[in-house]
Amino acid sequence: MKYYTYTLDMIFLNFLAIIILILCFIIVIPIYGNPLIITNIPLMLSTCILYLILHEIIHYFGFIINKNIDRKKVVMGAELEQGILYCMCKQEIQKKDILISIYSPLVLIGIITLIIGMIFKLDLLILLSIINISSSIGDIVMGSFIMKLPKNTKYLDLDDPTSFTLISKEDLKNYKFKGIVLKEEGKYNKNICAKNFNKINISKGSKITLIILIIIIIGGLL
């Protein structure tokens, strides 16, 4: 049994997220028939933050609906200096289990809410759905990569939110995907595991960023 630790190319993924954001607007606005007009910017910012947090909460429930997953090993956090909020499952899980968690936010509060917003002419919901679809680029890339892998492949998060580990009896080195880089490989043993199981981890940079955003939002609402 071998392990393969992959890292996400955040520069490439953030660039791709911007492209998807632009494409969504180009596709949606002509179909919707109206420009998306949001006049209350502080409200939009605060709602957007909550929506992206909801994205991670859905990831969380996507993990724990499986009774074989230990809730204590599912953690959430933020590293906004790298442009990420995250939810990680720090135990071995099956390929199908990670795919359920990965795609749940994209489907539930991206695609479905976008359709609802367009039907009922809800500009804010449309905008939030598009932002969520764009911010799901890491999930889309990871999910597309993992779907290519052998069925018996197992998934494991360690402590780096920009990387993930796969465990397999088969050689995975020939499986490649743009935006995902093989960082490390070797013989798998139980010493290869996460060490930090704090339920919520927020980096120092994230705390500063959140304080600044809160000040901007409160100032705009007053």
Short mmCIF file of C-alpha atoms in Angstrom, two decimals:
data_model
loop_
_atom_site.label_atom_id
_atom_site.label_comp_id
_atom_site.label_asym_id
_atom_site.label_seq_id
_atom_site.Cartn_x
_atom_site.Cartn_y
_atom_site.Cartn_z
CA MET A 1 0.00 0.00 0.00
CA LYS A 2 1.39 3.41 -1.00
CA TYR A 3 0.41 6.98 -0.24
CA TYR A 4 0.49 9.95 -2.62
CA THR A 5 0.24 13.48 -1.29
CA TYR A 6 -0.89 16.09 -3.80
CA THR A 7 -0.88 19.85 -3.49
CA LEU A 8 -3.25 22.26 -5.18
CA ASP A 9 -1.78 24.90 -7.46
CA MET A 10 -3.58 27.85 -5.85
CA ILE A 11 -2.33 30.44 -8.37
CA PHE A 12 -3.72 28.41 -11.26
CA LEU A 13 -6.97 27.61 -9.42
CA ASN A 14 -7.60 31.24 -8.42
CA PHE A 15 -6.99 32.29 -12.04
CA LEU A 16 -9.40 29.60 -13.24
CA ALA A 17 -11.98 30.72 -10.66
CA ILE A 18 -11.93 34.24 -12.14
CA ILE A 19 -12.40 32.82 -15.64
CA ILE A 20 -15.37 30.71 -14.48
CA LEU A 21 -16.86 33.73 -12.69
CA ILE A 22 -16.71 35.78 -15.90
CA LEU A 23 -18.09 32.92 -18.02
CA CYS A 24 -21.01 32.43 -15.62
CA PHE A 25 -21.99 36.08 -15.97
CA ILE A 26 -21.62 35.93 -19.77
CA ILE A 27 -23.88 32.84 -19.91
CA VAL A 28 -26.43 33.74 -17.21
CA ILE A 29 -27.22 37.39 -17.90
CA PRO A 30 -28.49 36.90 -21.51
CA ILE A 31 -30.65 33.95 -20.36
CA TYR A 32 -31.88 35.82 -17.27
CA GLY A 33 -32.66 38.85 -19.38
CA ASN A 34 -31.66 41.48 -16.81
CA PRO A 35 -28.40 42.88 -15.49
CA LEU A 36 -27.62 41.83 -11.92
CA ILE A 37 -28.03 45.03 -9.91
CA ILE A 38 -27.02 45.01 -6.24
CA THR A 39 -27.28 48.45 -4.63
CA ASN A 40 -26.53 47.47 -1.02
CA ILE A 41 -22.85 46.48 -1.25
CA PRO A 42 -22.27 45.93 2.54
CA LEU A 43 -25.29 43.60 2.61
CA MET A 44 -23.95 41.74 -0.40
CA LEU A 45 -20.48 41.36 1.20
CA SER A 46 -21.84 40.11 4.51
CA THR A 47 -24.23 37.70 2.78
CA CYS A 48 -21.43 36.46 0.53
CA ILE A 49 -19.23 35.68 3.55
CA LEU A 50 -22.08 33.75 5.18
CA TYR A 51 -22.76 31.93 1.91
CA LEU A 52 -19.14 30.80 1.61
CA ILE A 53 -19.19 29.64 5.24
CA LEU A 54 -22.39 27.71 4.39
CA HIS A 55 -20.41 26.10 1.55
CA GLU A 56 -17.99 24.61 4.10
CA ILE A 57 -20.80 23.61 6.47
CA ILE A 58 -22.36 21.60 3.62
CA HIS A 59 -18.97 19.92 3.06
CA TYR A 60 -19.02 19.07 6.78
CA PHE A 61 -22.46 17.44 6.62
CA GLY A 62 -21.42 15.73 3.39
CA PHE A 63 -18.82 13.92 5.48
CA ILE A 64 -20.75 13.17 8.65
CA ILE A 65 -23.84 11.73 6.94
CA ASN A 66 -21.63 8.67 6.68
CA LYS A 67 -21.89 7.00 10.11
CA ASN A 68 -18.43 5.45 9.63
CA ILE A 69 -16.80 8.89 9.70
CA ASP A 70 -15.74 10.17 13.13
CA ARG A 71 -17.07 13.73 13.59
CA LYS A 72 -14.06 14.56 15.76
CA LYS A 73 -11.84 14.07 12.72
CA VAL A 74 -13.77 16.49 10.49
CA VAL A 75 -12.41 20.02 10.97
CA MET A 76 -13.05 23.43 9.45
CA GLY A 77 -10.90 26.50 9.08
CA ALA A 78 -9.80 29.55 7.13
CA GLU A 79 -6.57 30.67 5.52
CA LEU A 80 -7.81 33.77 3.73
CA GLU A 81 -4.24 34.86 2.92
CA GLN A 82 -4.25 31.87 0.55
CA GLY A 83 -7.83 32.56 -0.54
CA ILE A 84 -9.38 29.52 1.10
CA LEU A 85 -11.98 28.39 3.58
CA TYR A 86 -11.86 24.64 4.13
CA CYS A 87 -13.39 21.53 5.61
CA MET A 88 -11.11 18.51 6.02
CA CYS A 89 -11.72 14.87 6.91
CA LYS A 90 -8.66 13.63 8.77
CA GLN A 91 -9.36 9.92 8.56
CA GLU A 92 -9.24 7.39 5.75
CA ILE A 93 -12.44 7.42 3.71
CA GLN A 94 -13.62 5.73 0.54
CA LYS A 95 -13.54 7.40 -2.86
CA LYS A 96 -17.34 7.70 -3.03
CA ASP A 97 -17.48 9.42 0.38
CA ILE A 98 -15.12 12.24 -0.56
CA LEU A 99 -16.96 12.77 -3.85
CA ILE A 100 -20.28 13.22 -2.00
CA SER A 101 -18.75 15.89 0.24
CA ILE A 102 -16.82 17.58 -2.58
CA TYR A 103 -19.79 18.08 -4.90
CA SER A 104 -22.58 18.79 -2.38
CA PRO A 105 -22.03 22.60 -2.05
CA LEU A 106 -21.61 23.04 -5.82
CA VAL A 107 -24.91 21.29 -6.50
CA LEU A 108 -27.01 22.50 -3.55
CA ILE A 109 -26.05 26.18 -3.27
CA GLY A 110 -24.55 26.66 -6.70
CA ILE A 111 -26.46 24.99 -9.53
CA ILE A 112 -29.84 24.47 -7.79
CA THR A 113 -29.95 27.93 -6.19
CA LEU A 114 -28.90 29.53 -9.48
CA ILE A 115 -31.89 27.92 -11.21
CA ILE A 116 -34.20 29.02 -8.37
CA GLY A 117 -32.82 32.57 -8.50
CA MET A 118 -33.37 32.81 -12.25
CA ILE A 119 -36.93 31.43 -12.01
CA PHE A 120 -37.98 33.81 -9.22
CA LYS A 121 -35.87 36.79 -10.39
CA LEU A 122 -33.72 36.93 -7.24
CA ASP A 123 -30.64 38.95 -8.18
CA LEU A 124 -28.77 38.42 -4.91
CA LEU A 125 -29.30 34.66 -4.96
CA ILE A 126 -28.10 34.49 -8.56
CA LEU A 127 -24.98 36.47 -7.69
CA LEU A 128 -24.24 34.33 -4.62
CA SER A 129 -24.75 31.14 -6.64
CA ILE A 130 -22.33 32.31 -9.33
CA ILE A 131 -19.73 33.26 -6.71
CA ASN A 132 -20.16 29.84 -5.10
CA ILE A 133 -19.75 28.03 -8.42
CA SER A 134 -16.59 30.02 -9.09
CA SER A 135 -15.20 29.39 -5.59
CA SER A 136 -15.89 25.67 -6.04
CA ILE A 137 -13.11 25.39 -8.61
CA GLY A 138 -10.86 23.51 -6.16
CA ASP A 139 -13.69 21.04 -5.50
CA ILE A 140 -14.36 20.63 -9.23
CA VAL A 141 -10.71 19.95 -10.03
CA MET A 142 -10.20 17.58 -7.08
CA GLY A 143 -13.43 15.72 -7.83
CA SER A 144 -12.60 15.36 -11.52
CA PHE A 145 -9.16 14.00 -10.63
CA ILE A 146 -10.42 11.58 -7.98
CA MET A 147 -13.14 10.22 -10.29
CA LYS A 148 -10.39 9.04 -12.66
CA LEU A 149 -8.72 6.94 -9.97
CA PRO A 150 -9.21 3.22 -9.20
CA LYS A 151 -12.34 2.39 -7.19
CA ASN A 152 -10.41 1.12 -4.15
CA THR A 153 -8.50 4.40 -3.70
CA LYS A 154 -8.84 5.92 -0.25
CA TYR A 155 -8.71 9.61 0.67
CA LEU A 156 -7.08 11.26 3.69
CA ASP A 157 -6.58 14.90 4.74
CA LEU A 158 -3.51 15.67 6.80
CA ASP A 159 -2.94 19.17 8.22
CA ASP A 160 -2.25 21.23 5.09
CA PRO A 161 -5.54 22.61 3.66
CA THR A 162 -3.96 23.07 0.23
CA SER A 163 -3.07 19.39 -0.11
CA PHE A 164 -4.64 15.95 0.20
CA THR A 165 -3.41 12.37 0.39
CA LEU A 166 -4.54 9.30 -1.55
CA ILE A 167 -3.88 5.71 -0.50
CA SER A 168 -3.86 2.88 -3.02
CA LYS A 169 -2.42 -0.53 -3.83
CA GLU A 170 -2.14 0.63 -7.44
CA ASP A 171 0.42 3.02 -8.87
CA LEU A 172 -1.18 6.46 -9.13
CA LYS A 173 1.81 8.32 -10.58
CA ASN A 174 0.45 8.09 -14.11
CA TYR A 175 -2.81 9.82 -13.13
CA LYS A 176 -2.39 13.55 -13.72
CA PHE A 177 -4.69 16.57 -13.71
CA LYS A 178 -4.04 20.26 -14.34
CA GLY A 179 -3.93 22.22 -11.07
CA ILE A 180 -2.92 19.20 -8.98
CA VAL A 181 0.76 18.42 -8.34
CA LEU A 182 2.21 15.27 -6.79
CA LYS A 183 4.28 16.48 -3.83
CA GLU A 184 5.26 13.29 -2.03
CA GLU A 185 4.85 9.53 -2.23
CA GLY A 186 5.98 6.51 -0.29
CA LYS A 187 5.01 3.37 1.58
CA TYR A 188 1.89 3.98 3.64
CA ASN A 189 1.88 3.36 7.38
CA LYS A 190 -0.18 4.55 10.33
CA ASN A 191 2.39 7.24 11.20
CA ILE A 192 1.18 9.13 8.13
CA CYS A 193 -1.74 10.88 9.78
CA ALA A 194 -3.03 14.28 10.84
CA LYS A 195 -1.86 15.77 14.13
CA ASN A 196 -4.14 18.79 14.54
CA PHE A 197 -7.77 17.96 15.35
CA ASN A 198 -8.92 21.38 16.57
CA LYS A 199 -12.52 21.70 15.42
CA ILE A 200 -12.01 25.18 13.94
CA ASN A 201 -8.66 26.58 12.77
CA ILE A 202 -8.36 30.23 11.76
CA SER A 203 -4.98 31.60 10.70
CA LYS A 204 -3.68 34.93 12.00
CA GLY A 205 -3.97 36.45 8.52
CA SER A 206 -7.59 35.32 8.32
CA LYS A 207 -8.43 36.95 11.65
CA ILE A 208 -6.98 40.27 10.48
CA THR A 209 -8.81 40.01 7.15
CA LEU A 210 -12.12 39.22 8.86
CA ILE A 211 -11.76 42.18 11.24
CA ILE A 212 -11.14 44.52 8.29
CA LEU A 213 -14.15 43.10 6.40
CA ILE A 214 -16.40 43.43 9.45
CA ILE A 215 -15.35 47.08 9.91
CA ILE A 216 -16.07 47.80 6.21
CA ILE A 217 -19.47 46.06 6.39
CA ILE A 218 -20.54 47.79 9.63
CA GLY A 219 -19.35 51.14 8.30
CA GLY A 220 -21.37 50.64 5.13
CA LEU A 221 -24.51 49.62 7.01
CA LEU A 222 -24.44 52.59 9.41
#
